[in-house]
mmCIF file of C-alpha atoms in Angstrom:
data_model
loop_
_atom_site.group_PDB
_atom_site.id
_atom_site.type_symbol
_atom_site.label_atom_id
_atom_site.label_comp_id
_atom_site.label_asym_id
_atom_site.label_seq_id
_atom_site.Cartn_x
_atom_site.Cartn_y
_atom_site.Cartn_z
ATOM 1 C CA MET A 1 -18.953 10.811 10.485
ATOM 2 C CA LYS A 2 -15.512 9.614 11.394
ATOM 3 C CA PRO A 3 -14.079 7.694 8.323
ATOM 4 C CA PRO A 4 -13.332 3.934 9.761
ATOM 5 C CA TYR A 5 -10.033 3.780 8.185
ATOM 6 C CA LEU A 6 -9.414 7.713 8.202
ATOM 7 C CA ILE A 7 -7.869 9.291 11.863
ATOM 8 C CA SER A 8 -7.679 12.261 12.847
ATOM 9 C CA LEU A 9 -3.894 14.315 11.632
ATOM 10 C CA LYS A 10 -3.856 15.553 15.415
ATOM 11 C CA ARG A 11 -3.519 13.063 17.974
ATOM 12 C CA PHE A 12 0.278 11.832 17.215
ATOM 13 C CA CYS A 13 3.389 13.330 15.705
ATOM 14 C CA LEU A 14 5.450 10.556 13.680
ATOM 15 C CA VAL A 15 8.332 8.629 15.746
ATOM 16 C CA LEU A 16 11.110 10.469 13.834
ATOM 17 C CA CYS A 17 9.079 13.924 14.182
ATOM 18 C CA LEU A 18 9.485 14.422 10.191
ATOM 19 C CA PRO A 19 7.802 17.041 8.768
ATOM 20 C CA LEU A 20 3.879 14.832 7.762
ATOM 21 C CA LEU A 21 3.722 16.908 4.238
ATOM 22 C CA SER A 22 6.917 15.470 3.765
ATOM 23 C CA LEU A 23 5.206 11.811 3.405
ATOM 24 C CA SER A 24 3.421 12.777 0.100
ATOM 25 C CA PRO A 25 3.424 11.583 -2.140
ATOM 26 C CA LEU A 26 4.429 8.001 -1.603
ATOM 27 C CA TRP A 27 3.498 6.221 -4.090
ATOM 28 C CA ALA A 28 5.523 4.092 -6.300
ATOM 29 C CA GLN A 29 5.733 4.330 -10.762
ATOM 30 C CA LEU A 30 3.698 1.735 -11.670
ATOM 31 C CA PRO A 31 3.949 -0.914 -13.652
ATOM 32 C CA ALA A 32 5.460 -3.493 -10.824
ATOM 33 C CA LEU A 33 7.743 -6.350 -11.193
ATOM 34 C CA GLN A 34 5.855 -8.791 -8.812
ATOM 35 C CA LEU A 35 7.597 -11.991 -7.900
ATOM 36 C CA LYS A 36 5.662 -14.973 -5.673
ATOM 37 C CA GLY A 37 7.539 -18.110 -4.739
ATOM 38 C CA GLN A 38 6.757 -21.556 -3.672
ATOM 39 C CA VAL A 39 9.705 -24.454 -2.063
ATOM 40 C CA ILE A 40 8.656 -27.856 -2.287
ATOM 41 C CA TYR A 41 9.630 -30.962 -2.442
ATOM 42 C CA THR A 42 8.645 -32.535 -5.169
ATOM 43 C CA ALA A 43 10.942 -35.744 -5.799
ATOM 44 C CA GLY A 44 10.136 -36.628 -2.215
ATOM 45 C CA ALA A 45 11.008 -36.281 1.345
ATOM 46 C CA ASN A 46 14.331 -37.126 0.869
ATOM 47 C CA ALA A 47 15.216 -35.070 -2.083
ATOM 48 C CA ARG A 48 16.618 -31.187 -2.050
ATOM 49 C CA PRO A 49 14.084 -29.077 -1.916
ATOM 50 C CA GLU A 50 13.042 -26.907 -5.029
ATOM 51 C CA ALA A 51 12.208 -23.298 -5.417
ATOM 52 C CA TYR A 52 9.259 -22.110 -8.543
ATOM 53 C CA LEU A 53 9.776 -18.453 -8.532
ATOM 54 C CA TRP A 54 6.774 -16.212 -10.823
ATOM 55 C CA ILE A 55 8.083 -13.464 -12.586
ATOM 56 C CA ARG A 56 5.228 -11.061 -13.892
ATOM 57 C CA ILE A 57 5.635 -7.433 -14.836
ATOM 58 C CA ALA A 58 1.893 -6.156 -13.809
ATOM 59 C CA GLY A 59 0.044 -4.948 -17.501
ATOM 60 C CA ASP A 60 2.672 -6.654 -19.736
ATOM 61 C CA THR A 61 2.853 -10.599 -20.766
ATOM 62 C CA LEU A 62 6.425 -11.966 -20.936
ATOM 63 C CA GLY A 63 8.092 -14.328 -23.166
ATOM 64 C CA GLN A 64 11.284 -16.243 -22.133
ATOM 65 C CA ALA A 65 13.217 -14.219 -23.989
ATOM 66 C CA ARG A 66 12.864 -11.946 -21.170
ATOM 67 C CA LEU A 67 14.714 -13.662 -18.996
ATOM 68 C CA ALA A 68 17.880 -12.480 -20.466
ATOM 69 C CA SER A 69 17.512 -8.994 -19.222
ATOM 70 C CA MET A 70 16.415 -9.852 -15.926
ATOM 71 C CA LYS A 71 18.902 -10.441 -12.832
ATOM 72 C CA GLY A 72 18.642 -12.289 -9.563
ATOM 73 C CA ARG A 73 20.699 -13.020 -6.822
ATOM 74 C CA TYR A 74 19.346 -14.848 -3.810
ATOM 75 C CA GLN A 75 20.049 -15.650 0.119
ATOM 76 C CA LEU A 76 18.994 -18.639 2.615
ATOM 77 C CA ILE A 77 18.478 -17.283 5.663
ATOM 78 C CA GLN A 78 18.448 -18.558 9.376
ATOM 79 C CA ALA A 79 17.933 -16.610 12.538
ATOM 80 C CA ALA A 80 19.796 -13.900 11.972
ATOM 81 C CA ASN A 81 22.560 -15.655 9.709
ATOM 82 C CA VAL A 82 22.792 -15.489 5.689
ATOM 83 C CA VAL A 83 23.834 -19.518 5.760
ATOM 84 C CA HIS A 84 23.761 -20.049 1.906
ATOM 85 C CA GLU A 85 24.069 -17.349 -1.236
ATOM 86 C CA VAL A 86 24.086 -17.015 -4.764
ATOM 87 C CA ALA A 87 25.447 -14.046 -6.228
ATOM 88 C CA VAL A 88 24.258 -12.423 -9.602
ATOM 89 C CA GLU A 89 26.722 -13.760 -11.562
ATOM 90 C CA ASP A 90 25.762 -17.393 -10.881
ATOM 91 C CA PHE A 91 22.006 -17.382 -10.877
ATOM 92 C CA LYS A 92 21.303 -17.600 -14.504
ATOM 93 C CA LEU A 93 17.442 -17.159 -14.738
ATOM 94 C CA ALA A 94 17.664 -17.643 -18.590
ATOM 95 C CA ASP A 95 18.622 -20.593 -17.420
ATOM 96 C CA LEU A 96 15.966 -21.845 -14.934
ATOM 97 C CA PHE A 97 12.963 -21.545 -16.801
ATOM 98 C CA ALA A 98 9.990 -23.386 -16.404
ATOM 99 C CA GLY A 99 7.142 -22.603 -18.005
ATOM 100 C CA TYR A 100 4.178 -19.798 -17.795
ATOM 101 C CA ARG A 101 1.781 -18.411 -15.391
ATOM 102 C CA ASP A 102 -0.755 -15.727 -15.003
ATOM 103 C CA ASP A 103 0.795 -13.440 -18.099
ATOM 104 C CA GLY A 104 4.339 -14.086 -16.271
ATOM 105 C CA LEU A 105 7.025 -16.741 -16.082
ATOM 106 C CA VAL A 106 8.260 -19.471 -13.943
ATOM 107 C CA VAL A 107 11.666 -20.566 -13.233
ATOM 108 C CA LYS A 108 12.848 -23.454 -10.964
ATOM 109 C CA TRP A 109 15.716 -24.083 -9.092
ATOM 110 C CA GLN A 110 17.474 -26.779 -6.424
ATOM 111 C CA LEU A 111 18.109 -25.469 -2.771
ATOM 112 C CA PRO A 112 20.907 -27.012 -0.258
ATOM 113 C CA ARG A 113 19.181 -29.052 2.260
ATOM 114 C CA PHE A 114 19.689 -28.102 6.130
ATOM 115 C CA ASP A 115 18.627 -29.031 9.480
ATOM 116 C CA THR A 116 16.187 -26.524 10.317
ATOM 117 C CA PRO A 117 14.090 -23.590 8.574
ATOM 118 C CA ALA A 118 15.075 -20.853 7.075
ATOM 119 C CA THR A 119 13.763 -17.954 4.605
ATOM 120 C CA LEU A 120 14.611 -18.027 1.059
ATOM 121 C CA PHE A 121 14.773 -14.170 0.021
ATOM 122 C CA VAL A 122 15.373 -13.235 -3.882
ATOM 123 C CA ALA A 123 15.861 -10.266 -5.485
ATOM 124 C CA VAL A 124 15.106 -9.416 -9.137
ATOM 125 C CA LYS A 125 15.886 -6.410 -11.326
ATOM 126 C CA ASP A 126 14.462 -5.763 -14.722
ATOM 127 C CA GLU A 127 17.379 -4.379 -16.683
ATOM 128 C CA LYS A 128 14.996 -3.478 -19.316
ATOM 129 C CA THR A 129 12.803 -1.242 -17.380
ATOM 130 C CA GLY A 130 14.984 -0.543 -14.213
ATOM 131 C CA LEU A 131 12.308 -2.366 -11.851
ATOM 132 C CA GLN A 132 13.069 -4.248 -9.391
ATOM 133 C CA THR A 133 12.023 -5.888 -6.512
ATOM 134 C CA ALA A 134 12.153 -8.710 -4.091
ATOM 135 C CA VAL A 135 10.392 -11.598 -2.011
ATOM 136 C CA SER A 136 10.729 -14.041 1.139
ATOM 137 C CA VAL A 137 9.607 -17.950 0.957
ATOM 138 C CA PRO A 138 9.200 -19.653 3.925
ATOM 139 C CA VAL A 139 11.367 -23.248 3.567
ATOM 140 C CA GLN A 140 10.913 -25.741 5.475
ATOM 141 C CA TYR A 141 13.685 -27.910 6.703
ATOM 142 C CA GLY A 142 13.820 -30.798 8.919
ATOM 143 C CA ARG A 143 10.498 -32.584 9.416
ATOM 144 C CA LEU A 144 8.524 -32.493 6.627
ATOM 145 C CA ARG A 145 4.466 -32.120 6.454
ATOM 146 C CA PHE A 146 2.180 -33.057 3.972
ATOM 147 C CA ARG A 147 2.015 -28.967 2.168
ATOM 148 C CA ASP A 148 6.070 -29.455 1.453
ATOM 149 C CA THR A 149 5.439 -32.581 -0.595
ATOM 150 C CA VAL A 150 2.008 -32.349 -1.975
ATOM 151 C CA PHE A 151 1.175 -28.711 -3.911
ATOM 152 C CA VAL A 152 -1.327 -27.522 -6.524
ATOM 153 C CA ALA A 153 -0.427 -27.746 -9.710
ATOM 154 C CA ASP A 154 -2.346 -26.677 -13.464
ATOM 155 C CA ALA A 155 -3.248 -29.886 -15.376
ATOM 156 C CA LYS A 156 0.519 -29.887 -17.030
ATOM 157 C CA GLY A 157 2.440 -30.576 -13.261
ATOM 158 C CA LEU A 158 3.604 -26.934 -12.990
ATOM 159 C CA PRO A 159 2.990 -26.115 -9.831
ATOM 160 C CA LEU A 160 0.268 -22.875 -9.790
ATOM 161 C CA ILE A 161 2.440 -20.680 -6.750
ATOM 162 C CA ARG A 162 -0.613 -18.881 -5.792
ATOM 163 C CA ALA A 163 -3.015 -19.898 -3.212
ATOM 164 C CA PHE A 164 -6.292 -19.853 -5.586
ATOM 165 C CA VAL A 165 -8.417 -21.317 -8.658
ATOM 166 C CA ARG A 166 -10.878 -19.585 -10.465
ATOM 167 C CA THR A 167 -14.206 -21.684 -10.447
ATOM 168 C CA GLY A 168 -14.101 -24.349 -13.599
ATOM 169 C CA GLU A 169 -10.364 -23.990 -13.732
ATOM 170 C CA SER A 170 -8.570 -27.340 -13.849
ATOM 171 C CA PHE A 171 -5.919 -28.208 -11.360
ATOM 172 C CA GLN A 172 -4.482 -31.654 -9.362
ATOM 173 C CA LEU A 173 -2.333 -32.117 -6.439
ATOM 174 C CA LYS A 174 0.698 -33.698 -7.037
ATOM 175 C CA GLY A 175 3.092 -35.665 -4.989
ATOM 176 C CA SER A 176 0.517 -37.950 -3.567
ATOM 177 C CA LYS A 177 -1.508 -40.637 -5.006
ATOM 178 C CA GLU A 178 -3.645 -41.594 -1.844
ATOM 179 C CA ALA A 179 -7.096 -40.110 -0.847
ATOM 180 C CA LEU A 180 -7.304 -36.710 0.599
ATOM 181 C CA TRP A 181 -9.343 -35.032 2.971
ATOM 182 C CA VAL A 182 -11.122 -31.938 2.180
ATOM 183 C CA ARG A 183 -12.803 -29.291 4.421
ATOM 184 C CA TYR A 184 -15.209 -26.491 2.478
ATOM 185 C CA PHE A 185 -15.329 -23.074 4.362
ATOM 186 C CA LYS A 186 -17.837 -20.622 2.942
ATOM 187 C CA HIS A 187 -16.638 -18.445 5.919
ATOM 188 C CA SER A 188 -16.253 -14.687 4.784
ATOM 189 C CA PHE A 189 -13.143 -13.402 6.411
ATOM 190 C CA ALA A 190 -12.764 -9.814 7.360
ATOM 191 C CA GLN A 191 -10.386 -7.551 5.469
ATOM 192 C CA ALA A 192 -7.128 -6.107 7.135
ATOM 193 C CA ALA A 193 -7.907 -3.610 10.489
ATOM 194 C CA PRO A 194 -5.529 -0.461 9.350
ATOM 195 C CA PRO A 195 -2.111 0.199 10.972
ATOM 196 C CA MET A 196 -2.262 2.282 13.948
ATOM 197 C CA ASP A 197 -5.155 -0.389 15.173
ATOM 198 C CA LEU A 198 -3.719 -2.107 17.570
ATOM 199 C CA LYS A 199 -5.772 -4.725 18.517
ATOM 200 C CA GLY A 200 -4.587 -5.895 15.088
ATOM 201 C CA GLU A 201 -6.039 -8.602 12.661
ATOM 202 C CA LYS A 202 -9.579 -9.540 13.454
ATOM 203 C CA THR A 203 -9.557 -13.167 14.778
ATOM 204 C CA SER A 204 -12.248 -15.412 13.117
ATOM 205 C CA PRO A 205 -14.153 -18.211 16.174
ATOM 206 C CA THR A 206 -13.043 -21.634 15.756
ATOM 207 C CA LEU A 207 -13.980 -22.883 12.048
ATOM 208 C CA GLN A 208 -16.854 -25.260 11.221
ATOM 209 C CA PRO A 209 -16.710 -26.690 7.640
ATOM 210 C CA ASP A 210 -19.759 -26.706 5.690
ATOM 211 C CA SER A 211 -19.204 -30.064 4.088
ATOM 212 C CA THR A 212 -16.419 -32.963 3.831
ATOM 213 C CA PHE A 213 -15.350 -34.788 1.462
ATOM 214 C CA GLN A 214 -12.564 -37.017 -0.047
ATOM 215 C CA ILE A 215 -10.739 -36.376 -3.562
ATOM 216 C CA ARG A 216 -7.738 -38.751 -4.996
ATOM 217 C CA GLY A 217 -4.262 -37.086 -5.567
ATOM 218 C CA GLU A 218 -3.093 -36.414 -8.924
ATOM 219 C CA SER A 219 -6.413 -36.466 -10.290
ATOM 220 C CA LEU A 220 -7.932 -33.522 -12.568
ATOM 221 C CA LEU A 221 -9.969 -31.472 -10.234
ATOM 222 C CA SER A 222 -12.002 -28.515 -11.136
ATOM 223 C CA TRP A 223 -14.326 -27.063 -8.353
ATOM 224 C CA GLN A 224 -16.974 -24.392 -8.607
ATOM 225 C CA GLU A 225 -18.147 -23.431 -5.217
ATOM 226 C CA GLN A 226 -16.751 -20.418 -4.354
ATOM 227 C CA GLY A 227 -14.888 -20.503 -0.773
ATOM 228 C CA LEU A 228 -12.166 -21.827 1.267
ATOM 229 C CA TYR A 229 -11.144 -25.262 0.857
ATOM 230 C CA LEU A 230 -8.532 -27.076 3.109
ATOM 231 C CA ILE A 231 -6.876 -30.380 1.942
ATOM 232 C CA GLN A 232 -5.457 -33.000 4.232
ATOM 233 C CA LYS A 233 -3.724 -36.499 4.359
ATOM 234 C CA ASP A 234 -4.300 -36.377 8.078
ATOM 235 C CA THR A 235 -6.935 -34.033 10.000
ATOM 236 C CA ASN A 236 -5.488 -34.416 12.782
ATOM 237 C CA ASP A 237 -2.526 -32.486 11.315
ATOM 238 C CA ILE A 238 -3.264 -29.106 12.432
ATOM 239 C CA TYR A 239 -0.218 -27.491 10.590
ATOM 240 C CA GLY A 240 -0.120 -29.378 7.824
ATOM 241 C CA GLY A 241 -2.414 -28.889 5.094
ATOM 242 C CA ILE A 242 -2.804 -26.823 2.087
ATOM 243 C CA GLY A 243 -5.845 -23.883 1.719
ATOM 244 C CA LEU A 244 -7.040 -23.393 -1.465
ATOM 245 C CA ARG A 245 -9.478 -20.486 -2.290
ATOM 246 C CA VAL A 246 -11.701 -20.796 -5.499
ATOM 247 C CA GLU A 247 -13.298 -18.077 -6.785
ATOM 248 C CA LYS A 248 -15.465 -16.796 -9.047
ATOM 249 C CA GLN A 249 -13.935 -15.226 -12.592
ATOM 250 C CA PRO A 250 -12.629 -12.824 -13.297
ATOM 251 C CA PHE A 251 -10.640 -12.708 -10.000
ATOM 252 C CA PRO A 252 -8.310 -11.311 -9.220
ATOM 253 C CA GLN A 253 -10.220 -8.623 -10.890
ATOM 254 C CA ILE A 254 -13.192 -7.381 -8.944
ATOM 255 C CA ALA A 255 -16.312 -8.173 -10.333
ATOM 256 C CA ARG A 256 -19.126 -6.325 -11.333
ATOM 257 C CA ARG A 257 -21.358 -7.675 -8.523
ATOM 258 C CA LYS A 258 -22.347 -5.847 -5.598
ATOM 259 C CA GLU A 259 -20.451 -7.162 -2.631
ATOM 260 C CA GLU A 260 -17.298 -7.428 -4.632
ATOM 261 C CA ALA A 261 -17.265 -4.029 -5.859
ATOM 262 C CA ILE A 262 -18.255 -2.149 -2.848
ATOM 263 C CA ALA A 263 -16.388 -4.611 -0.398
ATOM 264 C CA PRO A 264 -12.939 -3.242 -0.863
ATOM 265 C CA LEU A 265 -14.096 0.747 -0.672
ATOM 266 C CA VAL A 266 -14.075 0.232 2.950
ATOM 267 C CA TYR A 267 -10.381 1.496 3.621
ATOM 268 C CA VAL A 268 -10.898 4.992 1.870
ATOM 269 C CA SER A 269 -14.525 5.670 2.804
ATOM 270 C CA THR A 270 -16.639 6.757 5.894
ATOM 271 C CA SER A 271 -18.935 4.539 7.512
ATOM 272 C CA LYS A 272 -21.769 6.723 6.251
ATOM 273 C CA GLU A 273 -20.682 6.198 2.451
ATOM 274 C CA MET A 274 -20.137 2.479 2.980
ATOM 275 C CA GLU A 275 -23.922 2.135 4.564
ATOM 276 C CA GLN A 276 -25.330 4.159 1.755
ATOM 277 C CA LEU A 277 -23.607 1.810 -0.662
ATOM 278 C CA GLN A 278 -24.903 -1.064 0.973
ATOM 279 C CA ALA A 279 -28.340 0.045 0.935
ATOM 280 C CA ALA A 280 -28.563 0.995 -2.335
ATOM 281 C CA PRO A 281 -30.839 -0.721 -4.741
ATOM 282 C CA GLU A 282 -28.308 -0.840 -7.675
ATOM 283 C CA LEU A 283 -24.732 -1.026 -7.627
ATOM 284 C CA LYS A 284 -23.863 1.529 -10.877
ATOM 285 C CA PRO A 285 -25.526 4.299 -9.827
ATOM 286 C CA ALA A 286 -24.680 4.252 -6.408
ATOM 287 C CA LEU A 287 -20.971 3.928 -6.914
ATOM 288 C CA ASP A 288 -21.330 6.240 -9.684
ATOM 289 C CA ARG A 289 -22.716 8.806 -7.078
ATOM 290 C CA TYR A 290 -19.783 7.952 -4.933
ATOM 291 C CA TRP A 291 -16.621 8.682 -6.655
ATOM 292 C CA LEU A 292 -18.505 11.976 -8.502
ATOM 293 C CA LYS A 293 -19.064 13.074 -5.170
ATOM 294 C CA MET A 294 -15.813 12.550 -3.734
ATOM 295 C CA PHE A 295 -14.591 14.658 -6.617
ATOM 296 C CA ASN A 296 -16.551 17.068 -6.822
ATOM 297 C CA GLY A 297 -18.622 16.244 -10.226
ATOM 298 C CA ASP A 298 -15.023 15.759 -11.931
ATOM 299 C CA THR A 299 -16.021 12.487 -14.397
ATOM 300 C CA GLN A 300 -12.625 12.531 -15.678
ATOM 301 C CA LYS A 301 -10.615 12.915 -12.448
ATOM 302 C CA ALA A 302 -13.722 10.456 -10.725
ATOM 303 C CA ALA A 303 -12.805 7.717 -13.766
ATOM 304 C CA THR A 304 -9.093 7.750 -13.006
ATOM 305 C CA VAL A 305 -9.151 7.292 -10.298
ATOM 306 C CA ILE A 306 -11.400 4.157 -9.752
ATOM 307 C CA ARG A 307 -9.500 2.445 -12.802
ATOM 308 C CA LEU A 308 -6.312 3.517 -10.580
ATOM 309 C CA TYR A 309 -7.901 2.109 -7.595
ATOM 310 C CA TYR A 310 -9.827 -1.422 -8.580
ATOM 311 C CA ARG A 311 -6.439 -1.838 -10.763
ATOM 312 C CA GLN A 312 -4.715 -1.929 -7.126
ATOM 313 C CA LEU A 313 -7.321 -4.460 -6.034
ATOM 314 C CA LYS A 314 -6.819 -6.934 -8.380
ATOM 315 C CA GLU A 315 -3.171 -6.490 -7.798
ATOM 316 C CA ALA A 316 -3.770 -7.303 -4.433
ATOM 317 C CA ASN A 317 -4.967 -10.249 -5.065
ATOM 318 C CA MET A 318 -3.063 -11.991 -7.483
ATOM 319 C CA MET A 319 0.005 -10.925 -4.907
ATOM 320 C CA PHE A 320 -1.112 -11.772 -1.660
ATOM 321 C CA THR A 321 -4.631 -14.098 -1.594
ATOM 322 C CA ASN A 322 -3.919 -17.196 0.783
ATOM 323 C CA TYR A 323 -7.091 -17.922 3.047
ATOM 324 C CA LYS A 324 -8.986 -14.961 2.403
ATOM 325 C CA GLU A 325 -8.548 -12.399 -0.470
ATOM 326 C CA GLY A 326 -5.696 -10.575 -1.417
ATOM 327 C CA TRP A 327 -7.083 -6.797 -0.538
ATOM 328 C CA LYS A 328 -7.878 -8.451 2.581
ATOM 329 C CA THR A 329 -4.994 -9.276 4.320
ATOM 330 C CA ASP A 330 -2.403 -6.831 6.128
ATOM 331 C CA GLN A 331 0.312 -7.135 3.060
ATOM 332 C CA GLY A 332 -2.329 -6.522 0.509
ATOM 333 C CA MET A 333 -4.071 -3.822 2.316
ATOM 334 C CA ILE A 334 -0.468 -1.759 2.522
ATOM 335 C CA TYR A 335 0.342 -2.693 -1.667
ATOM 336 C CA LEU A 336 -3.239 -1.122 -2.341
ATOM 337 C CA ILE A 337 -2.953 2.122 -0.279
ATOM 338 C CA PHE A 338 0.641 2.474 -0.545
ATOM 339 C CA GLY A 339 1.401 1.354 -3.895
ATOM 340 C CA PRO A 340 4.045 -1.503 -4.431
ATOM 341 C CA PRO A 341 7.451 -0.312 -1.808
ATOM 342 C CA HIS A 342 10.565 1.250 -2.797
ATOM 343 C CA GLN A 343 12.644 -1.403 -1.028
ATOM 344 C CA ILE A 344 11.923 -5.072 0.226
ATOM 345 C CA SER A 345 14.139 -6.648 3.171
ATOM 346 C CA ALA A 346 13.696 -9.730 4.809
ATOM 347 C CA GLY A 347 15.354 -11.967 7.568
ATOM 348 C CA GLN A 348 13.651 -15.548 8.885
ATOM 349 C CA ASP A 349 9.849 -15.259 9.447
ATOM 350 C CA ILE A 350 9.866 -11.292 8.972
ATOM 351 C CA GLU A 351 9.422 -8.904 5.972
ATOM 352 C CA GLN A 352 9.556 -5.162 5.761
ATOM 353 C CA TRP A 353 8.479 -2.947 3.375
ATOM 354 C CA ALA A 354 9.691 0.691 2.919
ATOM 355 C CA TYR A 355 8.373 3.893 0.977
ATOM 356 C CA THR A 356 10.550 6.684 0.664
ATOM 357 C CA ASN A 357 10.420 10.180 -0.562
ATOM 358 C CA LYS A 358 13.327 11.015 -2.776
ATOM 359 C CA ASN A 359 12.472 14.911 -2.280
ATOM 360 C CA SER A 360 12.588 15.318 1.254
ATOM 361 C CA PHE A 361 14.501 11.915 2.128
ATOM 362 C CA SER A 362 11.819 10.740 4.294
ATOM 363 C CA LYS A 363 11.520 6.718 4.887
ATOM 364 C CA ILE A 364 8.332 4.907 6.344
ATOM 365 C CA THR A 365 8.939 0.995 7.030
ATOM 366 C CA PHE A 366 6.343 -1.371 7.099
ATOM 367 C CA THR A 367 7.406 -4.754 9.502
ATOM 368 C CA PHE A 368 4.994 -7.842 8.826
ATOM 369 C CA LYS A 369 5.734 -10.976 10.793
ATOM 370 C CA ARG A 370 5.276 -14.526 9.689
ATOM 371 C CA GLN A 371 2.686 -15.999 11.289
ATOM 372 C CA ASN A 372 1.904 -20.514 11.494
ATOM 373 C CA ASN A 373 -1.738 -21.239 10.071
ATOM 374 C CA PRO A 374 -3.436 -24.077 9.378
ATOM 375 C CA PHE A 375 -3.925 -23.037 5.459
ATOM 376 C CA THR A 376 -0.777 -21.481 4.324
ATOM 377 C CA ASP A 377 2.690 -21.001 5.177
ATOM 378 C CA GLN A 378 2.191 -17.000 3.999
ATOM 379 C CA HIS A 379 0.475 -15.241 6.546
ATOM 380 C CA TYR A 380 1.941 -12.121 7.034
ATOM 381 C CA VAL A 381 0.945 -9.780 10.122
ATOM 382 C CA LEU A 382 1.902 -5.745 9.909
ATOM 383 C CA VAL A 383 3.582 -4.869 12.984
ATOM 384 C CA ARG A 384 1.116 -2.058 14.142
ATOM 385 C CA TYR A 385 1.946 1.078 16.006
ATOM 386 C CA LEU A 386 -0.218 4.357 16.966
ATOM 387 C CA GLU A 387 2.434 6.073 14.868
ATOM 388 C CA TYR A 388 0.784 4.937 11.517
ATOM 389 C CA GLU A 389 -1.644 7.357 11.931
ATOM 390 C CA PRO A 390 -1.214 10.244 10.668
ATOM 391 C CA ILE A 391 0.576 8.584 7.699
ATOM 392 C CA TRP A 392 -2.752 6.579 7.274
ATOM 393 C CA TYR A 393 -4.609 9.726 7.183
ATOM 394 C CA THR A 394 -2.173 11.433 4.575
ATOM 395 C CA ALA A 395 -2.618 8.494 1.855
ATOM 396 C CA ILE A 396 -6.202 8.182 1.777
ATOM 397 C CA GLU A 397 -6.138 11.602 1.422
ATOM 398 C CA GLN A 398 -4.190 11.098 -1.809
ATOM 399 C CA TRP A 399 -6.563 9.050 -2.709
ATOM 400 C CA ARG A 400 -9.947 10.492 -1.608
ATOM 401 C CA TYR A 401 -8.428 13.496 -3.796
ATOM 402 C CA GLY A 402 -6.874 11.983 -6.516
ATOM 403 C CA TYR A 403 -3.223 13.533 -5.544
ATOM 404 C CA VAL A 404 -2.442 9.902 -6.229
ATOM 405 C CA LEU A 405 -2.673 10.549 -9.822
ATOM 406 C CA LYS A 406 0.331 13.796 -9.887
ATOM 407 C CA GLU A 407 2.676 10.907 -8.541
ATOM 408 C CA LEU A 408 2.350 8.917 -11.886
ATOM 409 C CA GLN A 409 2.022 11.420 -14.450
#
C-alpha cells in the first residue's frame, strides 16, 4: 500500500528540470537559530507599536550577554515597498533586552507609525556560531483590533510570544481590565496536507464552542482543560480575538501517550503502518516494531532517527503552534521534514523558505501566504504545486532510510 504522504517519483518532473538526486540531502545543520515575533500596542491605541522578538538557539540556554555577539536588522514592508529600514549598525540587540523566555532571550523596541498594515521582517545572525535566520511578523496599522492592544503575558507581564500555555501554567491578559468572553473548543484539527496536494488545508466545519465563560483582564489565570480557547471582548468581532492553546506537559515536546506519539508519524508512514500503530494495544512495543522494521533491525540507527524526528517535532511545536499544534501547520510540516530553512525572505503577508544544495547548486523554495484567521494573525498557508511530488518523496525517503543522519555528521 502506498504511504499517504509518499508519492510516486515517476509521474512528475521538476519545473526547473533538475536531476532528482541533486536535491538530496536537503537538511540544514542543527542546532538552529530560532526567532518568533509579536507586535502589540502595549501603551494603548494612540501610542507607537512595540515589537517583541524571541531569540533562541535550539538545544542551548542563552544568557543576556549573548546578545553582544548577535547582529540584526529589520524592515517594514507595505505591498512591495520597504517603507522603513534599520541597518545592522543602528540595531543594537544588546541594548534592547527585555527578559527571558523558554531558554531564549526577548528583546523589544518601538516601531514608527503608519496608516495601513505592514509586515515586519527581522533578520538576526549569531556571530559566535555563524547561525542566522529571519522572521516576518504582521503589523496592524489604522483600525486596531482587540488582539492588537491586549496580549497574553506571563505572571510578570512579559508577552509570551507564543500561542500556547501548558496546563497549570500561570498567565494573564494584559491591556484590558474589563470582563472578557472565552470560548473553549475541544476540536482536534487535521494535520497539514502534503505540499503537492492541491486541495491544500482541510477546512474544519463551522466550529461550535464546547463551553463559554467569562474572565477579567489582568487577573492571573491557569487553565487545566486541553484544547483551544478564543478570548474576545466582543463576540461579534470575527477576526479580532486571541487564540490560545492549552497543552499538557511536556509540550512542546511530544508526550509518551498513544495519540500524541503516533499521530505525528503520519508524514513518514504508510496507511497500513498507521493503522497498525493505532490498533496496537500497547504503545512502546508497537513503536519499537515500527522503527526497527523500517531500519531492518538496526537499533542504533533507529534510536538516532527517533531522537532526531521527535526533536524536530518539539521545535515545530515551539515555533509554529497557533490555533493547532505546530507540527500540524504547513510551516511546521515543512520544518519537520526538511529542517530549518537555509534562507528566509518576505514581503507583505508572504514568506519564502529556500533550501539549497551546495554540491549541485540546486534550490527548492516553499512559499507561504498569510490568511485571515479568527484565532491568530500567524496563519500561513503553503502554496502547493504538483511539482513538489518528487521532492517530497525524496525527503521522506531520507527519513525512512536514515539518510538524514549523513547531513548531521
